[in-house]
mmCIF file of C-alpha atoms in Angstrom:
data_model
loop_
_atom_site.group_PDB
_atom_site.id
_atom_site.type_symbol
_atom_site.label_atom_id
_atom_site.label_comp_id
_atom_site.label_asym_id
_atom_site.label_seq_id
_atom_site.Cartn_x
_atom_site.Cartn_y
_atom_site.Cartn_z
ATOM 1 C CA GLY A 1 95.170 84.853 93.804
ATOM 2 C CA VAL A 2 92.371 87.122 92.733
ATOM 3 C CA GLN A 3 90.260 84.235 91.500
ATOM 4 C CA ASN A 4 90.384 82.446 94.880
ATOM 5 C CA SER A 5 89.614 85.700 96.703
ATOM 6 C CA MET A 6 86.536 86.248 94.377
ATOM 7 C CA LYS A 7 85.287 82.689 95.194
ATOM 8 C CA MET A 8 85.741 83.336 98.964
ATOM 9 C CA GLN A 9 83.879 86.679 98.622
ATOM 10 C CA GLU A 10 81.002 85.080 96.736
ATOM 11 C CA ALA A 11 80.716 82.337 99.344
ATOM 12 C CA PHE A 12 80.766 84.970 102.132
ATOM 13 C CA GLU A 13 78.041 87.003 100.414
ATOM 14 C CA ASP A 14 75.872 83.916 99.956
ATOM 15 C CA GLU A 15 76.251 83.010 103.656
ATOM 16 C CA PHE A 16 75.841 86.579 104.799
ATOM 17 C CA ARG A 17 72.602 86.949 102.813
ATOM 18 C CA ILE A 18 71.078 83.807 104.202
ATOM 19 C CA THR A 19 72.315 84.400 107.783
ATOM 20 C CA ARG A 20 71.270 88.086 107.793
ATOM 21 C CA GLN A 21 67.803 87.276 106.673
ATOM 22 C CA ALA A 22 67.317 84.619 109.321
ATOM 23 C CA ARG A 23 68.773 86.751 112.116
ATOM 24 C CA GLU A 24 66.904 89.856 111.160
ATOM 25 C CA VAL A 25 63.593 87.893 111.157
ATOM 26 C CA GLU A 26 64.437 86.410 114.576
ATOM 27 C CA CYS A 27 65.506 89.776 116.082
ATOM 28 C CA GLU A 28 62.386 91.469 114.746
ATOM 29 C CA ARG A 29 60.177 88.755 116.217
ATOM 30 C CA LEU A 30 61.784 89.032 119.601
ATOM 31 C CA ALA A 31 61.693 92.866 119.481
ATOM 32 C CA GLU A 32 57.999 92.695 118.604
ATOM 33 C CA GLU A 33 57.283 90.435 121.530
ATOM 34 C CA MET A 34 59.151 92.647 123.917
ATOM 35 C CA LEU A 35 57.531 95.771 122.619
ATOM 36 C CA GLY A 36 54.201 94.047 123.019
ATOM 37 C CA LEU A 37 55.042 93.757 126.665
ATOM 38 C CA HIS A 38 56.028 97.397 126.728
ATOM 39 C CA TYR A 39 59.548 96.343 127.955
ATOM 40 C CA GLN A 40 62.249 98.942 127.425
ATOM 41 C CA GLU A 41 60.590 100.088 124.211
ATOM 42 C CA VAL A 42 63.095 102.804 123.404
ATOM 43 C CA GLN A 43 66.090 100.688 124.038
ATOM 44 C CA ILE A 44 64.682 97.788 122.049
ATOM 45 C CA SER A 45 63.904 100.019 119.037
ATOM 46 C CA GLU A 46 67.328 101.606 119.215
ATOM 47 C CA ARG A 47 69.108 98.244 119.461
ATOM 48 C CA LEU A 48 67.116 96.882 116.541
ATOM 49 C CA ALA A 49 67.982 99.998 114.463
ATOM 50 C CA ALA A 50 71.644 99.668 115.451
ATOM 51 C CA LEU A 51 71.691 95.994 114.508
ATOM 52 C CA LYS A 52 70.235 96.790 111.061
ATOM 53 C CA ALA A 53 72.755 99.663 110.619
ATOM 54 C CA SER A 54 75.639 97.281 111.500
ATOM 55 C CA LEU A 55 74.356 94.710 109.030
ATOM 56 C CA ASP A 56 73.913 97.400 106.350
ATOM 57 C CA ALA A 57 77.517 98.606 107.051
ATOM 58 C CA LEU A 58 78.834 95.085 106.788
ATOM 59 C CA HIS A 59 76.963 94.641 103.511
ATOM 60 C CA GLU A 60 78.321 97.910 102.236
ATOM 61 C CA GLN A 61 81.878 96.869 103.162
ATOM 62 C CA SER A 62 81.359 93.550 101.462
ATOM 63 C CA GLN A 63 80.231 95.278 98.301
ATOM 64 C CA LYS A 64 83.220 97.521 98.363
ATOM 65 C CA ARG A 65 85.512 94.556 98.732
ATOM 66 C CA LYS A 66 83.656 92.763 95.874
ATOM 67 C CA ALA A 67 84.100 95.840 93.604
ATOM 68 C CA ALA A 68 87.805 96.029 94.486
ATOM 69 C CA LEU A 69 88.225 92.350 93.686
ATOM 70 C CA GLU A 70 86.401 92.736 90.403
ATOM 71 C CA GLN A 71 88.669 95.662 89.511
ATOM 72 C CA ALA A 72 91.687 93.558 90.424
ATOM 73 C CA ARG A 73 90.332 90.719 88.342
ATOM 74 C CA GLU A 74 89.877 93.058 85.376
ATOM 75 C CA ARG A 75 93.472 94.260 85.830
ATOM 76 C CA GLU A 76 94.725 90.619 85.805
ATOM 77 C CA LEU A 77 92.605 89.799 82.701
ATOM 78 C CA GLU A 78 94.066 92.876 80.978
ATOM 79 C CA LYS A 79 97.531 91.735 81.895
ATOM 80 C CA GLU A 80 96.852 88.365 80.378
ATOM 81 C CA ARG A 81 95.504 90.019 77.241
ATOM 82 C CA LEU A 82 98.638 92.184 77.005
ATOM 83 C CA ARG A 83 100.909 89.147 77.577
ATOM 84 C CA LYS A 84 99.110 87.149 74.788
ATOM 85 C CA GLU A 85 99.171 90.196 72.410
ATOM 86 C CA PHE A 86 102.895 90.743 72.955
ATOM 87 C CA ALA A 87 103.570 87.051 72.473
ATOM 88 C CA ALA A 88 101.679 86.960 69.177
ATOM 89 C CA MET A 89 103.366 90.134 68.031
ATOM 90 C CA ALA A 90 106.866 88.927 69.004
ATOM 91 C CA ASN A 91 106.424 85.502 67.505
ATOM 92 C CA GLU A 92 105.228 86.986 64.179
ATOM 93 C CA ALA A 93 108.124 89.413 64.159
ATOM 94 C CA GLN A 94 110.550 86.560 64.807
ATOM 95 C CA ARG A 95 109.161 84.573 61.897
ATOM 96 C CA TRP A 96 109.416 87.593 59.664
ATOM 97 C CA LEU A 97 113.005 88.226 60.680
ATOM 98 C CA ARG A 98 113.891 84.557 60.171
ATOM 99 C CA ASP A 99 112.287 84.498 56.705
ATOM 100 C CA THR A 100 113.904 87.806 55.767
ATOM 101 C CA HIS A 101 117.284 86.560 56.881
ATOM 102 C CA GLU A 102 116.959 83.457 54.666
ATOM 103 C CA THR A 103 115.772 85.501 51.654
ATOM 104 C CA ILE A 104 118.712 87.906 51.879
ATOM 105 C CA GLN A 105 121.132 85.017 51.866
ATOM 106 C CA ASP A 106 120.220 84.327 48.265
ATOM 107 C CA HIS A 107 122.898 86.046 46.191
ATOM 108 C CA THR A 108 121.441 85.185 42.800
ATOM 109 C CA PHE A 109 121.655 88.147 40.456
ATOM 110 C CA PRO A 110 120.553 88.637 36.833
ATOM 111 C CA GLU A 111 123.054 88.102 34.019
ATOM 112 C CA GLY A 112 124.157 90.910 31.664
ATOM 113 C CA LEU A 113 125.508 94.348 32.511
ATOM 114 C CA GLN A 114 122.308 96.188 31.862
ATOM 115 C CA ALA A 115 120.201 93.720 33.872
ATOM 116 C CA ILE A 116 122.406 93.734 36.858
ATOM 117 C CA THR A 117 122.838 97.497 36.745
ATOM 118 C CA ASP A 118 119.084 97.904 36.802
ATOM 119 C CA TYR A 119 118.866 95.387 39.677
ATOM 120 C CA ARG A 120 120.435 97.938 42.060
ATOM 121 C CA ALA A 121 117.167 99.794 42.237
ATOM 122 C CA LYS A 122 115.378 96.623 43.318
ATOM 123 C CA LEU A 123 117.989 95.924 46.014
ATOM 124 C CA ASP A 124 117.658 99.476 47.348
ATOM 125 C CA SER A 125 113.848 99.111 47.389
ATOM 126 C CA ASP A 126 114.037 95.810 49.181
ATOM 127 C CA ASN A 127 116.515 97.123 51.762
ATOM 128 C CA ALA A 128 114.314 100.193 52.450
ATOM 129 C CA ALA A 129 111.272 97.984 52.774
ATOM 130 C CA ILE A 130 113.001 95.689 55.256
ATOM 131 C CA GLU A 131 114.111 98.672 57.342
ATOM 132 C CA SER A 132 110.707 100.260 57.283
ATOM 133 C CA THR A 133 108.820 97.021 58.118
ATOM 134 C CA PHE A 134 111.078 96.287 61.121
ATOM 135 C CA ALA A 135 110.825 99.857 62.382
ATOM 136 C CA THR A 136 107.007 99.540 62.311
ATOM 137 C CA LYS A 137 107.008 96.219 64.054
ATOM 138 C CA LEU A 138 109.503 97.414 66.693
ATOM 139 C CA ALA A 139 107.512 100.584 67.327
ATOM 140 C CA ALA A 140 104.376 98.564 67.928
ATOM 141 C CA MET A 141 106.188 96.186 70.249
ATOM 142 C CA THR A 142 107.895 99.034 72.124
ATOM 143 C CA GLU A 143 104.569 100.730 72.711
ATOM 144 C CA LEU A 144 102.980 97.494 73.879
ATOM 145 C CA ASP A 145 105.973 96.762 76.108
ATOM 146 C CA GLY A 146 105.476 100.248 77.689
ATOM 147 C CA ARG A 147 101.859 99.436 78.481
ATOM 148 C CA MET A 148 102.959 96.091 79.982
ATOM 149 C CA THR A 149 105.483 97.890 82.170
ATOM 150 C CA ALA A 150 102.897 100.468 83.270
ATOM 151 C CA ALA A 151 100.533 97.564 84.174
ATOM 152 C CA GLY A 152 103.230 96.061 86.413
ATOM 153 C CA ILE A 153 103.922 93.056 84.174
ATOM 154 C CA THR A 154 107.373 91.519 84.745
ATOM 155 C CA ASP A 155 106.834 88.065 83.233
ATOM 156 C CA ASN A 156 105.248 86.489 80.206
ATOM 157 C CA LYS A 157 104.440 82.744 80.246
ATOM 158 C CA TYR A 158 103.367 82.859 76.548
ATOM 159 C CA THR A 159 106.827 83.816 75.132
ATOM 160 C CA ALA A 160 110.431 84.159 76.153
ATOM 161 C CA LEU A 161 111.095 86.787 73.428
ATOM 162 C CA ARG A 162 111.922 90.385 74.441
ATOM 163 C CA LEU A 163 112.577 93.607 72.658
ATOM 164 C CA SER A 164 116.290 92.979 72.947
ATOM 165 C CA ASP A 165 115.809 89.668 71.074
ATOM 166 C CA MET A 166 114.217 91.491 68.213
ATOM 167 C CA ASN A 167 117.078 94.006 68.023
ATOM 168 C CA THR A 168 119.566 91.266 68.029
ATOM 169 C CA ALA A 169 117.832 89.410 65.244
ATOM 170 C CA ASN A 170 117.572 92.663 63.232
ATOM 171 C CA GLU A 171 121.316 93.204 63.575
ATOM 172 C CA SER A 172 121.849 89.809 61.984
ATOM 173 C CA VAL A 173 119.560 90.818 59.121
ATOM 174 C CA LYS A 174 121.529 94.036 58.655
ATOM 175 C CA GLU A 175 124.717 91.982 58.498
ATOM 176 C CA GLN A 176 123.221 89.839 55.702
ATOM 177 C CA ILE A 177 122.113 92.913 53.821
ATOM 178 C CA VAL A 178 125.749 94.166 53.906
ATOM 179 C CA LYS A 179 126.978 90.769 52.640
ATOM 180 C CA ARG A 180 124.378 90.738 49.851
ATOM 181 C CA ASP A 181 125.323 94.270 48.773
ATOM 182 C CA GLU A 182 129.010 93.230 48.715
ATOM 183 C CA ALA A 183 128.128 90.138 46.653
ATOM 184 C CA TYR A 184 126.164 92.393 44.296
ATOM 185 C CA ARG A 185 129.146 94.813 43.984
ATOM 186 C CA LYS A 186 131.470 91.918 43.055
ATOM 187 C CA GLU A 187 129.010 90.526 40.557
ATOM 188 C CA LEU A 188 128.567 93.973 39.010
ATOM 189 C CA GLU A 189 132.313 94.343 38.649
ATOM 190 C CA HIS A 190 132.432 90.874 37.077
ATOM 191 C CA GLN A 191 129.696 91.800 34.577
ATOM 192 C CA GLN A 192 131.436 95.073 33.789
ATOM 193 C CA ASN A 193 134.704 93.260 33.169
ATOM 194 C CA LEU A 194 132.888 90.799 30.894
ATOM 195 C CA GLU A 195 131.250 93.640 28.960
ATOM 196 C CA GLU A 196 134.634 95.339 28.537
ATOM 197 C CA ARG A 197 136.037 92.062 27.176
ATOM 198 C CA ARG A 198 133.064 91.587 24.878
ATOM 199 C CA VAL A 199 133.435 95.118 23.483
ATOM 200 C CA GLU A 200 137.216 94.645 23.050
ATOM 201 C CA PHE A 201 136.732 91.330 21.305
ATOM 202 C CA ALA A 202 134.023 92.756 19.082
ATOM 203 C CA GLN A 203 136.225 95.660 18.041
ATOM 204 C CA LYS A 204 139.179 93.420 17.167
ATOM 205 C CA ALA A 205 136.879 90.922 15.421
ATOM 206 C CA THR A 206 135.359 93.752 13.374
ATOM 207 C CA ALA A 207 138.830 95.135 12.543
ATOM 208 C CA PHE A 208 139.928 91.600 11.492
ATOM 209 C CA ALA A 209 136.873 91.161 9.363
ATOM 210 C CA GLU A 210 137.379 94.509 7.676
ATOM 211 C CA SER A 211 141.092 93.697 6.995
ATOM 212 C CA LEU A 212 140.072 90.325 5.589
ATOM 213 C CA ALA A 213 137.424 91.992 3.370
ATOM 214 C CA ALA A 214 139.929 94.577 2.113
ATOM 215 C CA MET A 215 142.410 91.833 1.378
ATOM 216 C CA ARG A 216 139.838 89.827 -0.492
ATOM 217 C CA SER A 217 138.787 92.846 -2.568
ATOM 218 C CA GLN A 218 142.393 93.552 -3.469
ATOM 219 C CA ILE A 219 143.082 89.968 -4.382
ATOM 220 C CA GLU A 220 139.959 89.882 -6.533
ATOM 221 C CA ALA A 221 141.138 93.059 -8.245
ATOM 222 C CA ILE A 222 144.502 91.587 -8.997
ATOM 223 C CA ALA A 223 142.928 88.397 -10.207
ATOM 224 C CA ALA A 224 140.735 90.378 -12.547
ATOM 225 C CA THR A 225 143.734 92.130 -14.281
ATOM 226 C CA GLU A 226 143.639 90.599 -17.768
ATOM 227 C CA ALA A 227 146.849 92.239 -18.846
ATOM 228 C CA ASP A 228 148.852 89.993 -16.572
ATOM 229 C CA THR A 229 149.370 86.361 -16.977
ATOM 230 C CA LEU A 230 148.087 84.027 -14.306
ATOM 231 C CA GLU A 231 151.618 83.525 -13.001
ATOM 232 C CA ALA A 232 152.146 87.246 -12.812
ATOM 233 C CA ARG A 233 148.932 87.738 -10.855
ATOM 234 C CA ILE A 234 149.893 85.009 -8.427
ATOM 235 C CA GLU A 235 153.289 86.641 -7.912
ATOM 236 C CA LYS A 236 151.619 89.971 -7.197
ATOM 237 C CA VAL A 237 149.238 88.399 -4.627
ATOM 238 C CA THR A 238 152.148 86.499 -3.010
ATOM 239 C CA ALA A 239 154.275 89.566 -2.880
ATOM 240 C CA ALA A 240 151.494 91.589 -1.231
ATOM 241 C CA TYR A 241 150.225 89.039 1.207
ATOM 242 C CA GLY A 242 152.525 86.131 1.232
ATOM 243 C CA LYS A 243 150.607 83.146 2.583
ATOM 244 C CA GLY A 244 148.424 85.212 4.828
ATOM 245 C CA ALA A 245 151.090 85.863 7.453
ATOM 246 C CA ALA A 246 149.664 89.351 8.118
ATOM 247 C CA LEU A 247 146.471 87.764 9.377
ATOM 248 C CA GLU A 248 148.015 85.209 11.582
ATOM 249 C CA GLU A 249 148.810 87.492 14.490
ATOM 250 C CA PRO A 250 145.350 89.184 14.745
ATOM 251 C CA TRP A 251 143.725 85.722 14.271
ATOM 252 C CA ASP A 252 145.767 84.224 17.043
ATOM 253 C CA GLU A 253 145.012 87.173 19.216
ATOM 254 C CA LEU A 254 141.276 86.712 18.664
ATOM 255 C CA GLY A 255 141.527 83.043 19.576
ATOM 256 C CA SER A 256 143.504 83.814 22.758
ATOM 257 C CA MET A 257 140.948 86.461 23.729
ATOM 258 C CA ASP A 258 138.024 84.087 23.140
ATOM 259 C CA ARG A 259 139.685 81.423 25.361
ATOM 260 C CA ARG A 260 140.233 83.963 28.161
ATOM 261 C CA ASN A 261 136.713 85.240 27.955
ATOM 262 C CA SER A 262 135.375 81.681 28.087
ATOM 263 C CA SER A 263 137.452 80.951 31.179
ATOM 264 C CA VAL A 264 135.905 83.896 33.135
ATOM 265 C CA GLY A 265 132.383 83.238 32.098
#
C-alpha cells in the first residue's frame, strides 16, 4: 500500500543521502589527486561533473516520487475521511428513521370532536417535518456519495449502509404515516358519530324535560283550582295524563339511547 511505499522511499532517501555523501567525498578526493598529477584533467573534471549531475538527477527523481507518494497518501487519507463521514451520516440517519418509525406507530389521539379535529393540523405539520428532514439528510448523503464515487471509493469498512438502504427505510416510514392517517380518519369518524349521538340525546332529553315541566305546570294549575273538589281535580289529571303513560315512550327511548352511547364509548 501507500504507507509501505512511503516507508521504502524514506529508507531509500536515508541510504541515498549517506551513500552519496560518502561517494562524492571519495570521488572528489581521487579526482583531486589525479588532477594534482595533471592526469587527464579535462576528462576527470567532466566525469566528476557528470557523476554529480547523475546524483542530482537521481535525487530529483527521488523527490518527485516522494511528492507523488505524499499526494497518494493524502488521497487515501481523504478517502478514509469520506468513508468515516458517510458512515457517521448514514448511522445517524438510520437512527432517526428508526425512532421516527416507532413514533409514528403510536396511534393515540385526543378525545373530543374539537380536540381531534384540531389535531389534524399537528399531524400535517409532523408529516411535513418528517418529509423535509429526510429530504435534507438524503441530499447531504447523496452529495457525499457523489464525492466518494469521484474519489474512486467502492467500499466502506465503517458501515454497510448505502443510499438504497435509506430509501427503503424511508418507504417504511411513509407506510406508517399512511397507517397513522387512516387510524386518525377512523377515530375522527368515531368522535363525529359520538358527537352526533350526544347532540341527539341532548335534544331528546331537553324535549323530555320541557314536556315534563309543562305537565307539572298543568297539574299544579289543576291542583290549584279551588272550585273543584279534590276528587274532581284528580279525575281531571288522570283524564289528561293517566298514570304518565305519555312519558313512558320518550323515557324508554332516552334510556335505550344512553345504553347505546355507553356501548360505543
